């Protein structure tokens, strides 16, 4: 039993009970998004069933020589998949100039609302490990950052179109209309996409890149997109059907960056090759580097 309080003690008001805030219900995916998820799940299942999307990076069944590495470098680093400023129009296939970054690559990530918290954590960890690997392989500073990014990786899906528009306005206001239209109306046949930019159309030194990874992809396909689009955004911009073992091949045989692809990055970021160097000038230098990396024999 409590003693009586002193006469001058004022009664204390009871604290108000905190107002319970009900968190907003998660947004349900649209039928279009659900259909894309079902479609990409079937695609991945079919590829795996045919022994594709390999994770081994190549084995005794995929040998390559220094000559093959040189040819593949020319096809992948000196040609482009699409004509510049022409949307999805295929390029002529002609060999162009060396294209790469000369400033540190600062990778930032933006997740759309359609991407679950669990998948966000997974993909951020994949990006963190992969950027470290790319930096180690290329010898160029590449890191995952929270601010002041210049390589923007967007994980967004069919239901994130409004957020995608706002994000492109923020991170790439100078993106040309044809590239922007592709991002906002990506055909189902294109699983992911990257566009890299120089300071001007006559420059081959990249200063910014934007990659889009669909959130409707299952885990392995999403990881494969991360591997391919970041490497392509560094300057390995083309695909070729004869590149093997490589992710720069539309046959989807390999899901993740291979040892062969690492050597392509090593060649590209060798300081003896500079942005804007034409193919004829680059060719003997590429040959020298490739022979140094392989010892002139099969790998």
C-alpha atoms as a PDB file:
ATOM      1  CA  UNK A   1       0.000   0.000   0.000  1.00  0.00           C
ATOM      2  CA  UNK A   2       1.342   3.444  -1.035  1.00  0.00           C
ATOM      3  CA  UNK A   3       1.661   6.344   1.380  1.00  0.00           C
ATOM      4  CA  UNK A   4      -0.564   9.372   0.750  1.00  0.00           C
ATOM      5  CA  UNK A   5       1.284  11.879  -1.507  1.00  0.00           C
ATOM      6  CA  UNK A   6       2.156  15.324  -0.130  1.00  0.00           C
ATOM      7  CA  UNK A   7      -0.613  17.890  -0.359  1.00  0.00           C
ATOM      8  CA  UNK A   8       1.176  19.930  -2.998  1.00  0.00           C
ATOM      9  CA  UNK A   9       1.661  16.973  -5.349  1.00  0.00           C
ATOM     10  CA  UNK A  10      -0.319  17.423  -8.533  1.00  0.00           C
ATOM     11  CA  UNK A  11      -1.927  14.398 -10.177  1.00  0.00           C
ATOM     12  CA  UNK A  12       0.044  13.289 -13.222  1.00  0.00           C
ATOM     13  CA  UNK A  13      -1.750  12.754 -16.509  1.00  0.00           C
ATOM     14  CA  UNK A  14      -1.454   9.280 -17.905  1.00  0.00           C
ATOM     15  CA  UNK A  15       0.646   9.124 -21.066  1.00  0.00           C
ATOM     16  CA  UNK A  16      -1.393   8.732 -24.190  1.00  0.00           C
ATOM     17  CA  UNK A  17      -1.327   5.299 -25.752  1.00  0.00           C
ATOM     18  CA  UNK A  18       0.704   5.269 -28.970  1.00  0.00           C
ATOM     19  CA  UNK A  19      -1.375   5.269 -32.078  1.00  0.00           C
ATOM     20  CA  UNK A  20      -1.011   1.981 -33.898  1.00  0.00           C
ATOM     21  CA  UNK A  21       0.024   2.492 -37.477  1.00  0.00           C
ATOM     22  CA  UNK A  22      -0.961  -0.227 -39.871  1.00  0.00           C
ATOM     23  CA  UNK A  23       1.715  -0.751 -42.509  1.00  0.00           C
ATOM     24  CA  UNK A  24       0.460  -0.445 -46.062  1.00  0.00           C
ATOM     25  CA  UNK A  25      -0.467  -3.694 -47.695  1.00  0.00           C
ATOM     26  CA  UNK A  26       2.099  -4.871 -50.249  1.00  0.00           C
ATOM     27  CA  UNK A  27       1.173  -4.009 -53.791  1.00  0.00           C
ATOM     28  CA  UNK A  28      -0.095  -7.023 -55.661  1.00  0.00           C
ATOM     29  CA  UNK A  29       1.600  -7.704 -59.001  1.00  0.00           C
ATOM     30  CA  UNK A  30      -0.410  -7.044 -62.125  1.00  0.00           C
ATOM     31  CA  UNK A  31      -1.444  -9.840 -64.430  1.00  0.00           C
ATOM     32  CA  UNK A  32       1.141  -8.634 -66.966  1.00  0.00           C
ATOM     33  CA  UNK A  33       3.908  -8.935 -64.371  1.00  0.00           C
ATOM     34  CA  UNK A  34       2.712 -12.375 -63.287  1.00  0.00           C
ATOM     35  CA  UNK A  35       2.680 -13.583 -66.874  1.00  0.00           C
ATOM     36  CA  UNK A  36       6.240 -12.323 -67.358  1.00  0.00           C
ATOM     37  CA  UNK A  37       7.330 -14.185 -64.238  1.00  0.00           C
ATOM     38  CA  UNK A  38       5.747 -17.377 -65.544  1.00  0.00           C
ATOM     39  CA  UNK A  39       7.319 -16.868 -68.961  1.00  0.00           C
ATOM     40  CA  UNK A  40      10.855 -16.269 -67.664  1.00  0.00           C
ATOM     41  CA  UNK A  41      10.547 -19.185 -65.242  1.00  0.00           C
ATOM     42  CA  UNK A  42       9.692 -21.433 -68.213  1.00  0.00           C
ATOM     43  CA  UNK A  43      12.622 -20.025 -70.201  1.00  0.00           C
ATOM     44  CA  UNK A  44      15.097 -20.708 -67.384  1.00  0.00           C
ATOM     45  CA  UNK A  45      13.693 -24.196 -66.793  1.00  0.00           C
ATOM     46  CA  UNK A  46      14.030 -25.004 -70.498  1.00  0.00           C
ATOM     47  CA  UNK A  47      17.615 -23.730 -70.675  1.00  0.00           C
ATOM     48  CA  UNK A  48      18.652 -25.719 -67.618  1.00  0.00           C
ATOM     49  CA  UNK A  49      16.931 -28.799 -69.010  1.00  0.00           C
ATOM     50  CA  UNK A  50      19.091 -28.516 -72.131  1.00  0.00           C
ATOM     51  CA  UNK A  51      22.300 -28.256 -70.113  1.00  0.00           C
ATOM     52  CA  UNK A  52      22.668 -24.508 -70.648  1.00  0.00           C
ATOM     53  CA  UNK A  53      23.237 -21.679 -68.143  1.00  0.00           C
ATOM     54  CA  UNK A  54      26.372 -23.502 -67.064  1.00  0.00           C
ATOM     55  CA  UNK A  55      28.098 -22.334 -63.901  1.00  0.00           C
ATOM     56  CA  UNK A  56      31.460 -24.044 -64.443  1.00  0.00           C
ATOM     57  CA  UNK A  57      32.995 -21.276 -66.571  1.00  0.00           C
ATOM     58  CA  UNK A  58      34.162 -23.774 -69.176  1.00  0.00           C
ATOM     59  CA  UNK A  59      36.075 -27.033 -68.904  1.00  0.00           C
ATOM     60  CA  UNK A  60      38.029 -29.496 -71.046  1.00  0.00           C
ATOM     61  CA  UNK A  61      35.201 -29.339 -73.588  1.00  0.00           C
ATOM     62  CA  UNK A  62      35.788 -25.615 -74.254  1.00  0.00           C
ATOM     63  CA  UNK A  63      39.495 -25.065 -74.980  1.00  0.00           C
ATOM     64  CA  UNK A  64      40.601 -21.860 -76.665  1.00  0.00           C
ATOM     65  CA  UNK A  65      43.874 -20.574 -78.047  1.00  0.00           C
ATOM     66  CA  UNK A  66      45.439 -17.152 -78.086  1.00  0.00           C
ATOM     67  CA  UNK A  67      44.264 -16.776 -81.701  1.00  0.00           C
ATOM     68  CA  UNK A  68      40.680 -17.500 -80.679  1.00  0.00           C
ATOM     69  CA  UNK A  69      40.964 -15.028 -77.807  1.00  0.00           C
ATOM     70  CA  UNK A  70      42.227 -12.337 -80.198  1.00  0.00           C
ATOM     71  CA  UNK A  71      39.377 -12.936 -82.663  1.00  0.00           C
ATOM     72  CA  UNK A  72      36.791 -12.942 -79.875  1.00  0.00           C
ATOM     73  CA  UNK A  73      38.174  -9.714 -78.449  1.00  0.00           C
ATOM     74  CA  UNK A  74      37.809  -8.000 -81.811  1.00  0.00           C
ATOM     75  CA  UNK A  75      34.245  -9.268 -82.227  1.00  0.00           C
ATOM     76  CA  UNK A  76      33.133  -8.363 -78.701  1.00  0.00           C
ATOM     77  CA  UNK A  77      35.122  -5.240 -77.766  1.00  0.00           C
ATOM     78  CA  UNK A  78      35.618  -3.581 -81.146  1.00  0.00           C
ATOM     79  CA  UNK A  79      32.155  -4.157 -82.621  1.00  0.00           C
ATOM     80  CA  UNK A  80      28.792  -3.114 -81.217  1.00  0.00           C
ATOM     81  CA  UNK A  81      25.553  -5.070 -81.017  1.00  0.00           C
ATOM     82  CA  UNK A  82      23.325  -2.110 -81.917  1.00  0.00           C
ATOM     83  CA  UNK A  83      23.890   0.988 -84.023  1.00  0.00           C
ATOM     84  CA  UNK A  84      24.487   4.049 -81.850  1.00  0.00           C
ATOM     85  CA  UNK A  85      21.407   6.233 -81.425  1.00  0.00           C
ATOM     86  CA  UNK A  86      19.256   3.880 -83.517  1.00  0.00           C
ATOM     87  CA  UNK A  87      17.373   1.955 -80.842  1.00  0.00           C
ATOM     88  CA  UNK A  88      17.471  -1.812 -81.386  1.00  0.00           C
ATOM     89  CA  UNK A  89      18.688  -1.607 -84.970  1.00  0.00           C
ATOM     90  CA  UNK A  90      21.609  -4.042 -85.365  1.00  0.00           C
ATOM     91  CA  UNK A  91      24.973  -2.478 -86.083  1.00  0.00           C
ATOM     92  CA  UNK A  92      26.847  -3.061 -89.322  1.00  0.00           C
ATOM     93  CA  UNK A  93      29.256  -5.366 -87.498  1.00  0.00           C
ATOM     94  CA  UNK A  94      32.223  -3.272 -88.607  1.00  0.00           C
ATOM     95  CA  UNK A  95      35.102  -3.007 -86.178  1.00  0.00           C
ATOM     96  CA  UNK A  96      35.297   0.331 -84.412  1.00  0.00           C
ATOM     97  CA  UNK A  97      37.408   1.831 -81.660  1.00  0.00           C
ATOM     98  CA  UNK A  98      38.475   0.805 -78.180  1.00  0.00           C
ATOM     99  CA  UNK A  99      35.746   1.871 -75.737  1.00  0.00           C
ATOM    100  CA  UNK A 100      36.260   1.782 -71.981  1.00  0.00           C
ATOM    101  CA  UNK A 101      36.228   3.771 -68.728  1.00  0.00           C
ATOM    102  CA  UNK A 102      39.130   5.954 -67.710  1.00  0.00           C
ATOM    103  CA  UNK A 103      37.569   7.204 -64.462  1.00  0.00           C
ATOM    104  CA  UNK A 104      36.629   5.046 -61.446  1.00  0.00           C
ATOM    105  CA  UNK A 105      33.397   3.112 -61.970  1.00  0.00           C
ATOM    106  CA  UNK A 106      31.008   3.768 -59.090  1.00  0.00           C
ATOM    107  CA  UNK A 107      28.106   1.330 -59.233  1.00  0.00           C
ATOM    108  CA  UNK A 108      24.841   2.410 -57.628  1.00  0.00           C
ATOM    109  CA  UNK A 109      21.685   0.327 -57.348  1.00  0.00           C
ATOM    110  CA  UNK A 110      18.023   1.329 -57.411  1.00  0.00           C
ATOM    111  CA  UNK A 111      15.302  -1.182 -56.593  1.00  0.00           C
ATOM    112  CA  UNK A 112      11.761  -0.846 -57.834  1.00  0.00           C
ATOM    113  CA  UNK A 113       8.827  -1.427 -55.524  1.00  0.00           C
ATOM    114  CA  UNK A 114       8.110  -4.742 -57.238  1.00  0.00           C
ATOM    115  CA  UNK A 115      11.395  -6.223 -55.964  1.00  0.00           C
ATOM    116  CA  UNK A 116      11.026  -7.973 -52.619  1.00  0.00           C
ATOM    117  CA  UNK A 117      13.207  -7.057 -49.655  1.00  0.00           C
ATOM    118  CA  UNK A 118      14.698 -10.552 -49.689  1.00  0.00           C
ATOM    119  CA  UNK A 119      15.632 -10.330 -53.367  1.00  0.00           C
ATOM    120  CA  UNK A 120      17.028  -6.838 -52.848  1.00  0.00           C
ATOM    121  CA  UNK A 121      19.400  -8.105 -50.169  1.00  0.00           C
ATOM    122  CA  UNK A 122      20.475 -11.012 -52.372  1.00  0.00           C
ATOM    123  CA  UNK A 123      21.116  -8.871 -55.428  1.00  0.00           C
ATOM    124  CA  UNK A 124      22.998  -6.207 -53.474  1.00  0.00           C
ATOM    125  CA  UNK A 125      25.341  -8.885 -52.121  1.00  0.00           C
ATOM    126  CA  UNK A 126      25.849 -10.321 -55.628  1.00  0.00           C
ATOM    127  CA  UNK A 127      26.677  -6.837 -56.914  1.00  0.00           C
ATOM    128  CA  UNK A 128      29.094  -6.231 -54.064  1.00  0.00           C
ATOM    129  CA  UNK A 129      31.033  -9.437 -54.761  1.00  0.00           C
ATOM    130  CA  UNK A 130      30.916  -9.037 -58.519  1.00  0.00           C
ATOM    131  CA  UNK A 131      32.162  -5.450 -58.593  1.00  0.00           C
ATOM    132  CA  UNK A 132      35.135  -6.517 -56.481  1.00  0.00           C
ATOM    133  CA  UNK A 133      35.839  -9.337 -58.922  1.00  0.00           C
ATOM    134  CA  UNK A 134      35.590  -7.052 -61.951  1.00  0.00           C
ATOM    135  CA  UNK A 135      37.971  -4.589 -60.325  1.00  0.00           C
ATOM    136  CA  UNK A 136      40.478  -7.319 -59.459  1.00  0.00           C
ATOM    137  CA  UNK A 137      40.347  -8.769 -62.982  1.00  0.00           C
ATOM    138  CA  UNK A 138      40.512  -5.508 -64.919  1.00  0.00           C
ATOM    139  CA  UNK A 139      42.860  -3.622 -62.600  1.00  0.00           C
ATOM    140  CA  UNK A 140      40.447  -0.680 -62.880  1.00  0.00           C
ATOM    141  CA  UNK A 141      38.737   0.858 -59.809  1.00  0.00           C
ATOM    142  CA  UNK A 142      35.166  -0.513 -59.717  1.00  0.00           C
ATOM    143  CA  UNK A 143      33.075  -0.438 -56.542  1.00  0.00           C
ATOM    144  CA  UNK A 144      29.531  -0.548 -55.221  1.00  0.00           C
ATOM    145  CA  UNK A 145      28.608   2.823 -53.674  1.00  0.00           C
ATOM    146  CA  UNK A 146      25.656   4.478 -51.982  1.00  0.00           C
ATOM    147  CA  UNK A 147      26.153   7.978 -53.396  1.00  0.00           C
ATOM    148  CA  UNK A 148      27.621   9.720 -56.445  1.00  0.00           C
ATOM    149  CA  UNK A 149      27.291   6.686 -58.685  1.00  0.00           C
ATOM    150  CA  UNK A 150      28.033   6.817 -62.410  1.00  0.00           C
ATOM    151  CA  UNK A 151      27.012   3.243 -63.312  1.00  0.00           C
ATOM    152  CA  UNK A 152      23.354   2.881 -62.362  1.00  0.00           C
ATOM    153  CA  UNK A 153      21.871  -0.613 -62.023  1.00  0.00           C
ATOM    154  CA  UNK A 154      18.064  -0.559 -61.928  1.00  0.00           C
ATOM    155  CA  UNK A 155      16.123  -3.592 -60.742  1.00  0.00           C
ATOM    156  CA  UNK A 156      12.644  -2.834 -62.014  1.00  0.00           C
ATOM    157  CA  UNK A 157       9.755  -4.650 -63.598  1.00  0.00           C
ATOM    158  CA  UNK A 158       6.541  -4.243 -65.504  1.00  0.00           C
ATOM    159  CA  UNK A 159       4.797  -2.630 -62.542  1.00  0.00           C
ATOM    160  CA  UNK A 160       7.578  -0.075 -61.955  1.00  0.00           C
ATOM    161  CA  UNK A 161       7.191   1.952 -65.161  1.00  0.00           C
ATOM    162  CA  UNK A 162       6.363   5.229 -63.402  1.00  0.00           C
ATOM    163  CA  UNK A 163       9.303   4.808 -61.028  1.00  0.00           C
ATOM    164  CA  UNK A 164      11.554   3.891 -63.965  1.00  0.00           C
ATOM    165  CA  UNK A 165      10.643   7.121 -65.785  1.00  0.00           C
ATOM    166  CA  UNK A 166      11.420   9.186 -62.691  1.00  0.00           C
ATOM    167  CA  UNK A 167      14.700   7.339 -62.130  1.00  0.00           C
ATOM    168  CA  UNK A 168      15.864   7.865 -65.717  1.00  0.00           C
ATOM    169  CA  UNK A 169      15.012  11.564 -65.406  1.00  0.00           C
ATOM    170  CA  UNK A 170      17.196  11.707 -62.295  1.00  0.00           C
ATOM    171  CA  UNK A 171      20.209   9.578 -63.220  1.00  0.00           C
ATOM    172  CA  UNK A 172      20.389  10.059 -67.004  1.00  0.00           C
ATOM    173  CA  UNK A 173      18.597  13.252 -68.048  1.00  0.00           C
ATOM    174  CA  UNK A 174      20.687  13.444 -71.203  1.00  0.00           C
ATOM    175  CA  UNK A 175      19.831   9.958 -72.464  1.00  0.00           C
ATOM    176  CA  UNK A 176      18.805  10.083 -76.112  1.00  0.00           C
ATOM    177  CA  UNK A 177      15.153   9.483 -76.935  1.00  0.00           C
ATOM    178  CA  UNK A 178      15.700   6.142 -78.684  1.00  0.00           C
ATOM    179  CA  UNK A 179      17.571   4.618 -75.720  1.00  0.00           C
ATOM    180  CA  UNK A 180      14.999   5.943 -73.263  1.00  0.00           C
ATOM    181  CA  UNK A 181      12.161   4.443 -75.324  1.00  0.00           C
ATOM    182  CA  UNK A 182      13.833   1.020 -75.176  1.00  0.00           C
ATOM    183  CA  UNK A 183      14.128   1.156 -71.392  1.00  0.00           C
ATOM    184  CA  UNK A 184      10.472   2.063 -71.022  1.00  0.00           C
ATOM    185  CA  UNK A 185       9.188  -0.447 -73.598  1.00  0.00           C
ATOM    186  CA  UNK A 186      11.624  -3.330 -73.376  1.00  0.00           C
ATOM    187  CA  UNK A 187      10.548  -6.260 -75.602  1.00  0.00           C
ATOM    188  CA  UNK A 188      10.027  -9.545 -73.787  1.00  0.00           C
ATOM    189  CA  UNK A 189      12.806 -11.104 -75.872  1.00  0.00           C
ATOM    190  CA  UNK A 190      15.378  -8.779 -74.289  1.00  0.00           C
ATOM    191  CA  UNK A 191      15.999 -10.038 -70.780  1.00  0.00           C
ATOM    192  CA  UNK A 192      18.136  -7.112 -69.601  1.00  0.00           C
ATOM    193  CA  UNK A 193      19.889  -4.093 -71.035  1.00  0.00           C
ATOM    194  CA  UNK A 194      22.783  -1.680 -70.543  1.00  0.00           C
ATOM    195  CA  UNK A 195      23.658   1.586 -72.247  1.00  0.00           C
ATOM    196  CA  UNK A 196      27.021   3.280 -71.659  1.00  0.00           C
ATOM    197  CA  UNK A 197      27.668   6.949 -72.437  1.00  0.00           C
ATOM    198  CA  UNK A 198      30.688   9.086 -73.196  1.00  0.00           C
ATOM    199  CA  UNK A 199      30.892  12.836 -72.729  1.00  0.00           C
ATOM    200  CA  UNK A 200      29.928  13.314 -76.372  1.00  0.00           C
ATOM    201  CA  UNK A 201      29.161  11.219 -79.428  1.00  0.00           C
ATOM    202  CA  UNK A 202      32.738  11.484 -80.725  1.00  0.00           C
ATOM    203  CA  UNK A 203      34.304  10.163 -77.510  1.00  0.00           C
ATOM    204  CA  UNK A 204      34.999   6.528 -76.652  1.00  0.00           C
ATOM    205  CA  UNK A 205      35.792   7.120 -72.975  1.00  0.00           C
ATOM    206  CA  UNK A 206      32.758   6.119 -70.952  1.00  0.00           C
ATOM    207  CA  UNK A 207      31.556   8.405 -68.177  1.00  0.00           C
ATOM    208  CA  UNK A 208      28.147   6.931 -67.326  1.00  0.00           C
ATOM    209  CA  UNK A 209      26.102   3.767 -67.783  1.00  0.00           C
ATOM    210  CA  UNK A 210      22.560   2.622 -66.999  1.00  0.00           C
ATOM    211  CA  UNK A 211      21.603  -1.060 -66.754  1.00  0.00           C
ATOM    212  CA  UNK A 212      18.106  -2.488 -66.359  1.00  0.00           C
ATOM    213  CA  UNK A 213      17.489  -5.925 -64.843  1.00  0.00           C
ATOM    214  CA  UNK A 214      13.925  -7.207 -64.907  1.00  0.00           C
ATOM    215  CA  UNK A 215      12.568  -8.115 -61.486  1.00  0.00           C
ATOM    216  CA  UNK A 216      10.372 -10.809 -63.052  1.00  0.00           C
ATOM    217  CA  UNK A 217      13.407 -13.035 -63.648  1.00  0.00           C
ATOM    218  CA  UNK A 218      14.048 -16.058 -61.425  1.00  0.00           C
ATOM    219  CA  UNK A 219      17.209 -15.990 -59.336  1.00  0.00           C
ATOM    220  CA  UNK A 220      19.759 -17.506 -61.745  1.00  0.00           C
ATOM    221  CA  UNK A 221      18.567 -15.503 -64.749  1.00  0.00           C
ATOM    222  CA  UNK A 222      18.723 -12.304 -62.698  1.00  0.00           C
ATOM    223  CA  UNK A 223      22.265 -13.131 -61.606  1.00  0.00           C
ATOM    224  CA  UNK A 224      23.217 -13.874 -65.220  1.00  0.00           C
ATOM    225  CA  UNK A 225      21.875 -10.457 -66.220  1.00  0.00           C
ATOM    226  CA  UNK A 226      24.016  -8.789 -63.564  1.00  0.00           C
ATOM    227  CA  UNK A 227      27.132 -10.545 -64.845  1.00  0.00           C
ATOM    228  CA  UNK A 228      26.556  -9.784 -68.508  1.00  0.00           C
ATOM    229  CA  UNK A 229      25.265  -6.215 -68.300  1.00  0.00           C
ATOM    230  CA  UNK A 230      27.994  -4.930 -65.968  1.00  0.00           C
ATOM    231  CA  UNK A 231      30.722  -6.480 -68.121  1.00  0.00           C
ATOM    232  CA  UNK A 232      29.155  -5.109 -71.293  1.00  0.00           C
ATOM    233  CA  UNK A 233      28.841  -1.693 -69.687  1.00  0.00           C
ATOM    234  CA  UNK A 234      32.605  -1.751 -69.101  1.00  0.00           C
ATOM    235  CA  UNK A 235      33.243  -1.998 -72.850  1.00  0.00           C
ATOM    236  CA  UNK A 236      32.669  -5.609 -73.940  1.00  0.00           C
ATOM    237  CA  UNK A 237      29.606  -4.387 -75.777  1.00  0.00           C
ATOM    238  CA  UNK A 238      28.875  -7.044 -78.387  1.00  0.00           C
ATOM    239  CA  UNK A 239      27.744 -10.677 -78.572  1.00  0.00           C
ATOM    240  CA  UNK A 240      29.056 -13.210 -81.067  1.00  0.00           C
ATOM    241  CA  UNK A 241      27.884 -16.783 -81.759  1.00  0.00           C
ATOM    242  CA  UNK A 242      31.451 -18.128 -82.002  1.00  0.00           C
ATOM    243  CA  UNK A 243      32.653 -16.746 -78.658  1.00  0.00           C
ATOM    244  CA  UNK A 244      33.132 -19.729 -76.338  1.00  0.00           C
ATOM    245  CA  UNK A 245      33.304 -20.272 -73.417  1.00  0.00           C
ATOM    246  CA  UNK A 246      31.647 -16.898 -72.919  1.00  0.00           C
ATOM    247  CA  UNK A 247      28.563 -15.075 -71.683  1.00  0.00           C
ATOM    248  CA  UNK A 248      28.885 -12.803 -74.724  1.00  0.00           C
ATOM    249  CA  UNK A 249      27.032 -15.323 -76.827  1.00  0.00           C
ATOM    250  CA  UNK A 250      23.254 -15.419 -77.252  1.00  0.00           C
ATOM    251  CA  UNK A 251      23.121 -19.224 -76.988  1.00  0.00           C
ATOM    252  CA  UNK A 252      22.994 -18.880 -73.154  1.00  0.00           C
ATOM    253  CA  UNK A 253      25.447 -21.757 -72.689  1.00  0.00           C
ATOM    254  CA  UNK A 254      27.127 -19.987 -69.779  1.00  0.00           C
ATOM    255  CA  UNK A 255      25.303 -18.024 -67.098  1.00  0.00           C
ATOM    256  CA  UNK A 256      28.222 -16.298 -65.391  1.00  0.00           C
ATOM    257  CA  UNK A 257      31.456 -14.582 -66.400  1.00  0.00           C
ATOM    258  CA  UNK A 258      34.006 -17.182 -67.529  1.00  0.00           C
ATOM    259  CA  UNK A 259      37.804 -17.267 -67.361  1.00  0.00           C
ATOM    260  CA  UNK A 260      37.819 -16.516 -71.107  1.00  0.00           C
ATOM    261  CA  UNK A 261      35.720 -13.402 -70.427  1.00  0.00           C
ATOM    262  CA  UNK A 262      38.049 -12.328 -67.639  1.00  0.00           C
ATOM    263  CA  UNK A 263      40.914 -12.395 -70.133  1.00  0.00           C
ATOM    264  CA  UNK A 264      38.890 -10.178 -72.497  1.00  0.00           C
ATOM    265  CA  UNK A 265      38.545  -7.649 -69.660  1.00  0.00           C
ATOM    266  CA  UNK A 266      42.251  -7.873 -68.866  1.00  0.00           C
ATOM    267  CA  UNK A 267      43.067  -7.112 -72.502  1.00  0.00           C
ATOM    268  CA  UNK A 268      40.598  -4.221 -72.698  1.00  0.00           C
ATOM    269  CA  UNK A 269      41.857  -2.520 -69.539  1.00  0.00           C
ATOM    270  CA  UNK A 270      45.527  -2.979 -70.292  1.00  0.00           C
ATOM    271  CA  UNK A 271      46.945   0.583 -70.342  1.00  0.00           C
ATOM    272  CA  UNK A 272      48.496  -0.083 -73.761  1.00  0.00           C
ATOM    273  CA  UNK A 273      44.971   0.182 -75.213  1.00  0.00           C
ATOM    274  CA  UNK A 274      43.396   3.628 -74.995  1.00  0.00           C
ATOM    275  CA  UNK A 275      39.857   4.840 -75.743  1.00  0.00           C
ATOM    276  CA  UNK A 276      39.414   5.869 -79.358  1.00  0.00           C
ATOM    277  CA  UNK A 277      42.243   3.641 -80.632  1.00  0.00           C
ATOM    278  CA  UNK A 278      41.102   2.224 -84.014  1.00  0.00           C
ATOM    279  CA  UNK A 279      41.036  -1.499 -84.686  1.00  0.00           C
ATOM    280  CA  UNK A 280      44.072  -1.507 -87.011  1.00  0.00           C
ATOM    281  CA  UNK A 281      46.198   0.211 -84.389  1.00  0.00           C
ATOM    282  CA  UNK A 282      44.842  -1.941 -81.550  1.00  0.00           C
ATOM    283  CA  UNK A 283      45.236  -5.294 -83.313  1.00  0.00           C
ATOM    284  CA  UNK A 284      49.007  -5.857 -82.829  1.00  0.00           C
ATOM    285  CA  UNK A 285      48.772  -4.656 -79.230  1.00  0.00           C
ATOM    286  CA  UNK A 286      45.868  -7.038 -78.542  1.00  0.00           C
ATOM    287  CA  UNK A 287      47.910  -9.875 -80.025  1.00  0.00           C
ATOM    288  CA  UNK A 288      50.851  -9.124 -77.754  1.00  0.00           C
ATOM    289  CA  UNK A 289      48.672  -8.938 -74.625  1.00  0.00           C
ATOM    290  CA  UNK A 290      46.765 -12.136 -75.498  1.00  0.00           C
ATOM    291  CA  UNK A 291      49.981 -14.058 -76.002  1.00  0.00           C
ATOM    292  CA  UNK A 292      51.314 -12.759 -72.711  1.00  0.00           C
ATOM    293  CA  UNK A 293      48.158 -13.891 -70.910  1.00  0.00           C
ATOM    294  CA  UNK A 294      47.973 -17.355 -72.468  1.00  0.00           C
ATOM    295  CA  UNK A 295      51.640 -18.109 -73.028  1.00  0.00           C
ATOM    296  CA  UNK A 296      50.794 -18.503 -76.709  1.00  0.00           C
ATOM    297  CA  UNK A 297      49.123 -21.873 -76.157  1.00  0.00           C
ATOM    298  CA  UNK A 298      45.652 -23.309 -75.537  1.00  0.00           C
ATOM    299  CA  UNK A 299      43.822 -22.463 -72.323  1.00  0.00           C
END
